[in-house]
Amino acid sequence: MSSVRALLLVAGCLLVGCSSQPPDIADGKPQRSITAAEVVDAEPQPEPLRDAGNSSPYRVLGQEYTVLDSPVGYLQRGRASWYGSKFHGRLTANGEVFDTFAATAAHRTLPIPSFARVTNLENGRAIVVRVNDRGPFHENRIIDLSYGAAVKLGFAEQGTAAVEVETITVAGVVDLRGDPNASLYRYVQVASFSDPEAASRMERVLRSQVESPVATSATQVGERMVHRVRVGPLDDFERLQQLHAELESLGYANTRLMPE
């Protein structure tokens, strides 16, 4: 597994939410075990690129990193590690709440958020992850996966694996980095469905569980329509984070913060 992605230690990290990895604090597997079948691939969708998590250049442990202008065409092979229980529930580089069971990843230079297919070159297993964090800051590792992603790729026990990371091009992504008028995160997306009836059922259940507004929005993704069930909008980011945690405690495992 990866060594710990601990508290921010340098000024550059304060800007992007990245972390260094001192050897005296141990990360580890969560108390609840999961199977590969329980880990759901991330769903590529056109999420806007914002300043959150994308400060560039930034410095960590004396090394400067520049975030890529675009994730399109990125392909690299190297070693992957994973991070888990130590950071479950903490904020990622873009202000989301890290879920060690979800298909997410940390990368040093890919824009946040980005989507990538990670293939374990040692056994052929693959997973689609959503990059929402910074790291790993080790010269011999190219990506830091959630524990759940490592389980699905079959290397959670051995700690690291040789992988291929290839980004997935998503049409319709708007780049709002540097835009002073870009709105902050205002919604918690609970789930997305191709079936509008399934979305309506979840919306009705959520209305009975939370006091904040609940609505379903329909978005064209490629050739299909996706119905996203969201709670919000909320202008108070702290309250939005609390709502995110409340929904996770209710058993909604794939929630994420959304700006619009």
Short mmCIF file of C-alpha atoms in Angstrom, two decimals:
data_model
loop_
_atom_site.label_atom_id
_atom_site.label_comp_id
_atom_site.label_asym_id
_atom_site.label_seq_id
_atom_site.Cartn_x
_atom_site.Cartn_y
_atom_site.Cartn_z
CA MET A 1 0.00 0.00 0.00
CA SER A 2 1.15 3.62 -0.29
CA SER A 3 2.81 5.35 2.59
CA VAL A 4 0.65 7.95 4.29
CA ARG A 5 -0.70 11.01 2.48
CA ALA A 6 -0.65 13.11 5.63
CA LEU A 7 -1.50 16.68 6.62
CA LEU A 8 -0.36 19.57 4.43
CA LEU A 9 3.23 20.48 5.19
CA VAL A 10 4.27 22.99 2.54
CA ALA A 11 2.76 26.16 1.14
CA GLY A 12 2.16 24.62 -2.27
CA CYS A 13 0.01 21.93 -0.70
CA LEU A 14 -2.12 24.55 0.97
CA LEU A 15 -3.09 25.71 -2.50
CA VAL A 16 -4.02 22.34 -3.96
CA GLY A 17 -4.81 20.05 -1.05
CA CYS A 18 -2.00 17.63 -1.85
CA SER A 19 -0.05 15.95 0.90
CA SER A 20 3.33 14.53 1.71
CA GLN A 21 3.89 11.10 3.14
CA PRO A 22 5.93 10.88 6.35
CA PRO A 23 6.90 7.35 7.33
CA ASP A 24 5.92 7.60 10.99
CA ILE A 25 2.12 7.43 10.45
CA ALA A 26 0.61 4.31 8.97
CA ASP A 27 -2.24 4.07 6.52
CA GLY A 28 -4.08 0.78 6.16
CA LYS A 29 -7.02 -1.27 5.01
CA PRO A 30 -10.50 -0.30 6.26
CA GLN A 31 -12.14 -2.42 8.91
CA ARG A 32 -14.89 -3.44 6.49
CA SER A 33 -13.66 -5.80 3.81
CA ILE A 34 -15.06 -5.63 0.28
CA THR A 35 -14.94 -7.73 -2.86
CA ALA A 36 -13.95 -6.61 -6.35
CA ALA A 37 -17.57 -7.02 -7.47
CA GLU A 38 -18.67 -4.33 -5.00
CA VAL A 39 -16.46 -1.64 -6.55
CA VAL A 40 -18.34 0.24 -9.27
CA ASP A 41 -16.41 1.88 -12.11
CA ALA A 42 -16.55 5.66 -12.21
CA GLU A 43 -18.92 7.01 -14.85
CA PRO A 44 -17.16 9.44 -17.21
CA GLN A 45 -19.19 12.62 -17.60
CA PRO A 46 -18.53 16.23 -18.63
CA GLU A 47 -17.66 17.88 -15.33
CA PRO A 48 -16.22 21.42 -15.54
CA LEU A 49 -12.59 22.03 -14.61
CA ARG A 50 -12.34 24.58 -11.82
CA ASP A 51 -9.62 26.14 -9.72
CA ALA A 52 -10.27 23.72 -6.86
CA GLY A 53 -7.46 21.18 -6.93
CA ASN A 54 -5.89 22.63 -10.08
CA SER A 55 -3.44 25.29 -8.83
CA SER A 56 -0.43 25.18 -11.11
CA PRO A 57 2.48 25.06 -10.77
CA TYR A 58 2.66 23.75 -7.20
CA ARG A 59 5.51 22.44 -5.06
CA VAL A 60 5.70 19.44 -2.77
CA LEU A 61 8.87 18.37 -0.94
CA GLY A 62 10.96 20.69 -3.08
CA GLN A 63 9.62 19.34 -6.39
CA GLU A 64 7.55 21.50 -8.74
CA TYR A 65 4.61 20.04 -10.66
CA THR A 66 2.57 21.56 -13.51
CA VAL A 67 -1.02 20.48 -14.04
CA LEU A 68 -1.76 19.49 -17.63
CA ASP A 69 -3.94 21.79 -19.72
CA SER A 70 -6.00 18.79 -20.81
CA PRO A 71 -6.20 15.08 -19.94
CA VAL A 72 -6.73 14.13 -23.60
CA GLY A 73 -4.19 11.66 -24.92
CA TYR A 74 -2.49 10.87 -21.61
CA LEU A 75 -1.03 7.34 -21.56
CA GLN A 76 1.61 6.13 -19.14
CA ARG A 77 2.89 2.93 -17.60
CA GLY A 78 4.41 2.63 -14.16
CA ARG A 79 3.61 1.51 -10.64
CA ALA A 80 0.39 2.22 -8.77
CA SER A 81 -0.10 2.32 -5.00
CA TRP A 82 -3.21 2.82 -2.90
CA TYR A 83 -4.42 4.79 0.11
CA GLY A 84 -7.20 3.89 2.49
CA SER A 85 -8.58 4.15 6.02
CA LYS A 86 -6.29 6.95 7.19
CA PHE A 87 -7.94 9.32 4.74
CA HIS A 88 -11.47 7.97 4.52
CA GLY A 89 -13.81 10.91 5.15
CA ARG A 90 -11.11 13.56 4.72
CA LEU A 91 -11.10 16.16 1.98
CA THR A 92 -9.41 15.51 -1.35
CA ALA A 93 -7.51 18.18 -3.28
CA ASN A 94 -10.69 19.64 -4.78
CA GLY A 95 -12.69 19.68 -1.54
CA GLU A 96 -14.60 16.44 -1.98
CA VAL A 97 -14.81 13.80 0.73
CA PHE A 98 -12.51 10.85 0.11
CA ASP A 99 -14.31 7.52 -0.03
CA THR A 100 -11.81 4.68 0.16
CA PHE A 101 -14.35 2.27 -1.36
CA ALA A 102 -15.13 4.38 -4.45
CA ALA A 103 -13.31 4.24 -7.80
CA THR A 104 -11.16 7.33 -7.37
CA ALA A 105 -7.48 8.20 -7.71
CA ALA A 106 -4.79 10.76 -6.98
CA HIS A 107 -2.48 11.95 -9.76
CA ARG A 108 0.25 14.57 -9.79
CA THR A 109 -0.57 16.37 -13.05
CA LEU A 110 -3.91 15.31 -14.54
CA PRO A 111 -6.58 18.02 -14.31
CA ILE A 112 -9.16 17.48 -11.57
CA PRO A 113 -11.56 15.92 -12.26
CA SER A 114 -10.37 13.54 -14.98
CA PHE A 115 -11.37 10.01 -15.84
CA ALA A 116 -8.90 7.25 -16.63
CA ARG A 117 -8.85 3.54 -17.30
CA VAL A 118 -6.25 1.85 -15.12
CA THR A 119 -5.15 -1.65 -16.15
CA ASN A 120 -3.16 -3.97 -13.93
CA LEU A 121 -0.47 -5.25 -16.29
CA GLU A 122 0.20 -8.21 -14.02
CA ASN A 123 -3.27 -9.77 -14.26
CA GLY A 124 -5.17 -7.86 -16.96
CA ARG A 125 -7.86 -6.44 -14.65
CA ALA A 126 -9.07 -2.90 -15.38
CA ILE A 127 -11.11 -0.17 -13.71
CA VAL A 128 -12.32 3.31 -14.66
CA VAL A 129 -11.45 5.84 -11.96
CA ARG A 130 -12.18 9.51 -11.35
CA VAL A 131 -9.12 11.59 -10.44
CA ASN A 132 -10.01 13.99 -7.63
CA ASP A 133 -6.81 14.19 -5.56
CA ARG A 134 -3.08 14.94 -5.82
CA GLY A 135 -0.25 12.45 -5.36
CA PRO A 136 1.56 10.11 -5.05
CA PHE A 137 4.76 12.02 -4.39
CA HIS A 138 7.11 9.09 -4.93
CA GLU A 139 9.36 8.98 -7.98
CA ASN A 140 8.59 5.32 -8.67
CA ARG A 141 4.77 5.62 -8.63
CA ILE A 142 2.51 7.25 -11.20
CA ILE A 143 -0.92 7.00 -9.56
CA ASP A 144 -2.40 6.48 -6.09
CA LEU A 145 -5.68 4.58 -6.16
CA SER A 146 -8.38 4.23 -3.56
CA TYR A 147 -8.33 0.98 -1.62
CA GLY A 148 -11.51 -0.06 -3.44
CA ALA A 149 -9.88 0.43 -6.83
CA ALA A 150 -6.87 -1.59 -5.68
CA VAL A 151 -9.19 -4.41 -4.61
CA LYS A 152 -10.84 -4.45 -8.03
CA LEU A 153 -7.43 -4.50 -9.72
CA GLY A 154 -6.29 -7.32 -7.46
CA PHE A 155 -3.27 -5.76 -5.77
CA ALA A 156 -4.62 -4.53 -2.41
CA GLU A 157 -2.67 -7.21 -0.55
CA GLN A 158 0.65 -6.75 -2.33
CA GLY A 159 0.49 -2.94 -2.08
CA THR A 160 1.69 -1.87 -5.52
CA ALA A 161 1.37 -3.11 -9.08
CA ALA A 162 2.57 -2.35 -12.60
CA VAL A 163 -0.25 -0.52 -14.37
CA GLU A 164 -1.18 1.37 -17.48
CA VAL A 165 -3.06 4.64 -17.04
CA GLU A 166 -5.00 5.93 -20.06
CA THR A 167 -7.32 8.91 -19.82
CA ILE A 168 -10.85 8.75 -21.19
CA THR A 169 -11.87 11.66 -23.40
CA VAL A 170 -15.18 13.20 -22.35
CA ALA A 171 -16.91 15.59 -24.74
CA GLY A 172 -18.40 18.84 -23.45
CA VAL A 173 -15.97 19.56 -20.61
CA VAL A 174 -15.86 23.30 -19.87
CA ASP A 175 -12.58 24.73 -18.54
CA LEU A 176 -13.40 27.33 -15.88
CA ARG A 177 -9.95 27.45 -14.31
CA GLY A 178 -9.03 31.04 -13.61
CA ASP A 179 -12.62 32.25 -14.06
CA PRO A 180 -13.39 34.50 -11.04
CA ASN A 181 -17.10 34.08 -11.67
CA ALA A 182 -17.07 30.29 -11.55
CA SER A 183 -19.52 29.09 -8.91
CA LEU A 184 -18.41 26.93 -6.01
CA TYR A 185 -19.76 23.48 -5.29
CA ARG A 186 -23.45 23.77 -4.53
CA TYR A 187 -24.93 20.27 -4.97
CA VAL A 188 -24.47 16.74 -3.72
CA GLN A 189 -25.08 14.30 -6.56
CA VAL A 190 -26.42 11.11 -5.02
CA ALA A 191 -26.74 8.87 -8.07
CA SER A 192 -27.28 8.81 -11.82
CA PHE A 193 -29.59 6.54 -13.80
CA SER A 194 -30.42 5.76 -17.39
CA ASP A 195 -33.93 4.82 -16.20
CA PRO A 196 -35.97 7.96 -15.32
CA GLU A 197 -38.34 5.92 -13.15
CA ALA A 198 -35.44 4.70 -11.01
CA ALA A 199 -34.31 8.30 -10.62
CA SER A 200 -37.84 9.36 -9.60
CA ARG A 201 -38.01 6.61 -6.99
CA MET A 202 -34.72 7.68 -5.43
CA GLU A 203 -35.81 11.32 -5.50
CA ARG A 204 -38.95 10.45 -3.54
CA VAL A 205 -36.95 8.51 -0.96
CA LEU A 206 -34.45 11.34 -0.54
CA ARG A 207 -37.20 13.88 -0.01
CA SER A 208 -38.26 11.91 3.06
CA GLN A 209 -34.69 11.75 4.41
CA VAL A 210 -33.27 15.27 3.99
CA GLU A 211 -34.63 18.77 4.48
CA SER A 212 -32.67 20.33 1.60
CA PRO A 213 -34.14 20.56 -1.91
CA VAL A 214 -33.98 17.38 -4.00
CA ALA A 215 -34.32 17.33 -7.79
CA THR A 216 -33.50 15.22 -10.84
CA SER A 217 -31.78 16.71 -13.88
CA ALA A 218 -31.53 15.06 -17.29
CA THR A 219 -28.29 15.38 -19.28
CA GLN A 220 -27.29 13.99 -22.65
CA VAL A 221 -24.09 11.92 -22.30
CA GLY A 222 -22.98 10.56 -25.66
CA GLU A 223 -25.95 8.79 -27.18
CA ARG A 224 -27.89 8.29 -23.98
CA MET A 225 -29.76 10.39 -21.46
CA VAL A 226 -28.54 10.32 -17.87
CA HIS A 227 -30.87 11.29 -15.01
CA ARG A 228 -28.94 12.67 -12.03
CA VAL A 229 -30.50 12.87 -8.60
CA ARG A 230 -29.06 15.77 -6.63
CA VAL A 231 -29.56 17.55 -3.32
CA GLY A 232 -29.18 21.34 -3.36
CA PRO A 233 -28.37 24.01 -4.25
CA LEU A 234 -26.66 25.12 -1.04
CA ASP A 235 -24.51 28.25 -0.84
CA ASP A 236 -22.88 27.23 2.47
CA PHE A 237 -19.95 24.94 1.57
CA GLU A 238 -19.54 23.73 5.15
CA ARG A 239 -23.20 22.71 5.25
CA LEU A 240 -22.76 21.04 1.86
CA GLN A 241 -19.92 18.92 3.27
CA GLN A 242 -22.06 17.99 6.27
CA LEU A 243 -24.88 16.98 3.95
CA HIS A 244 -22.45 14.87 1.94
CA ALA A 245 -21.37 13.04 5.08
CA GLU A 246 -25.00 12.58 6.20
CA LEU A 247 -25.93 10.99 2.89
CA GLU A 248 -22.96 8.63 3.07
CA SER A 249 -24.02 7.63 6.58
CA LEU A 250 -27.45 6.79 5.16
CA GLY A 251 -25.82 4.30 2.82
CA TYR A 252 -25.44 6.32 -0.39
CA ALA A 253 -21.98 5.18 -1.44
CA ASN A 254 -21.48 7.06 -4.73
CA THR A 255 -22.23 10.63 -3.70
CA ARG A 256 -20.10 13.48 -4.97
CA LEU A 257 -19.99 17.26 -4.70
CA MET A 258 -21.03 19.09 -7.87
CA PRO A 259 -20.81 22.77 -8.80
CA GLU A 260 -23.90 22.86 -11.00
#
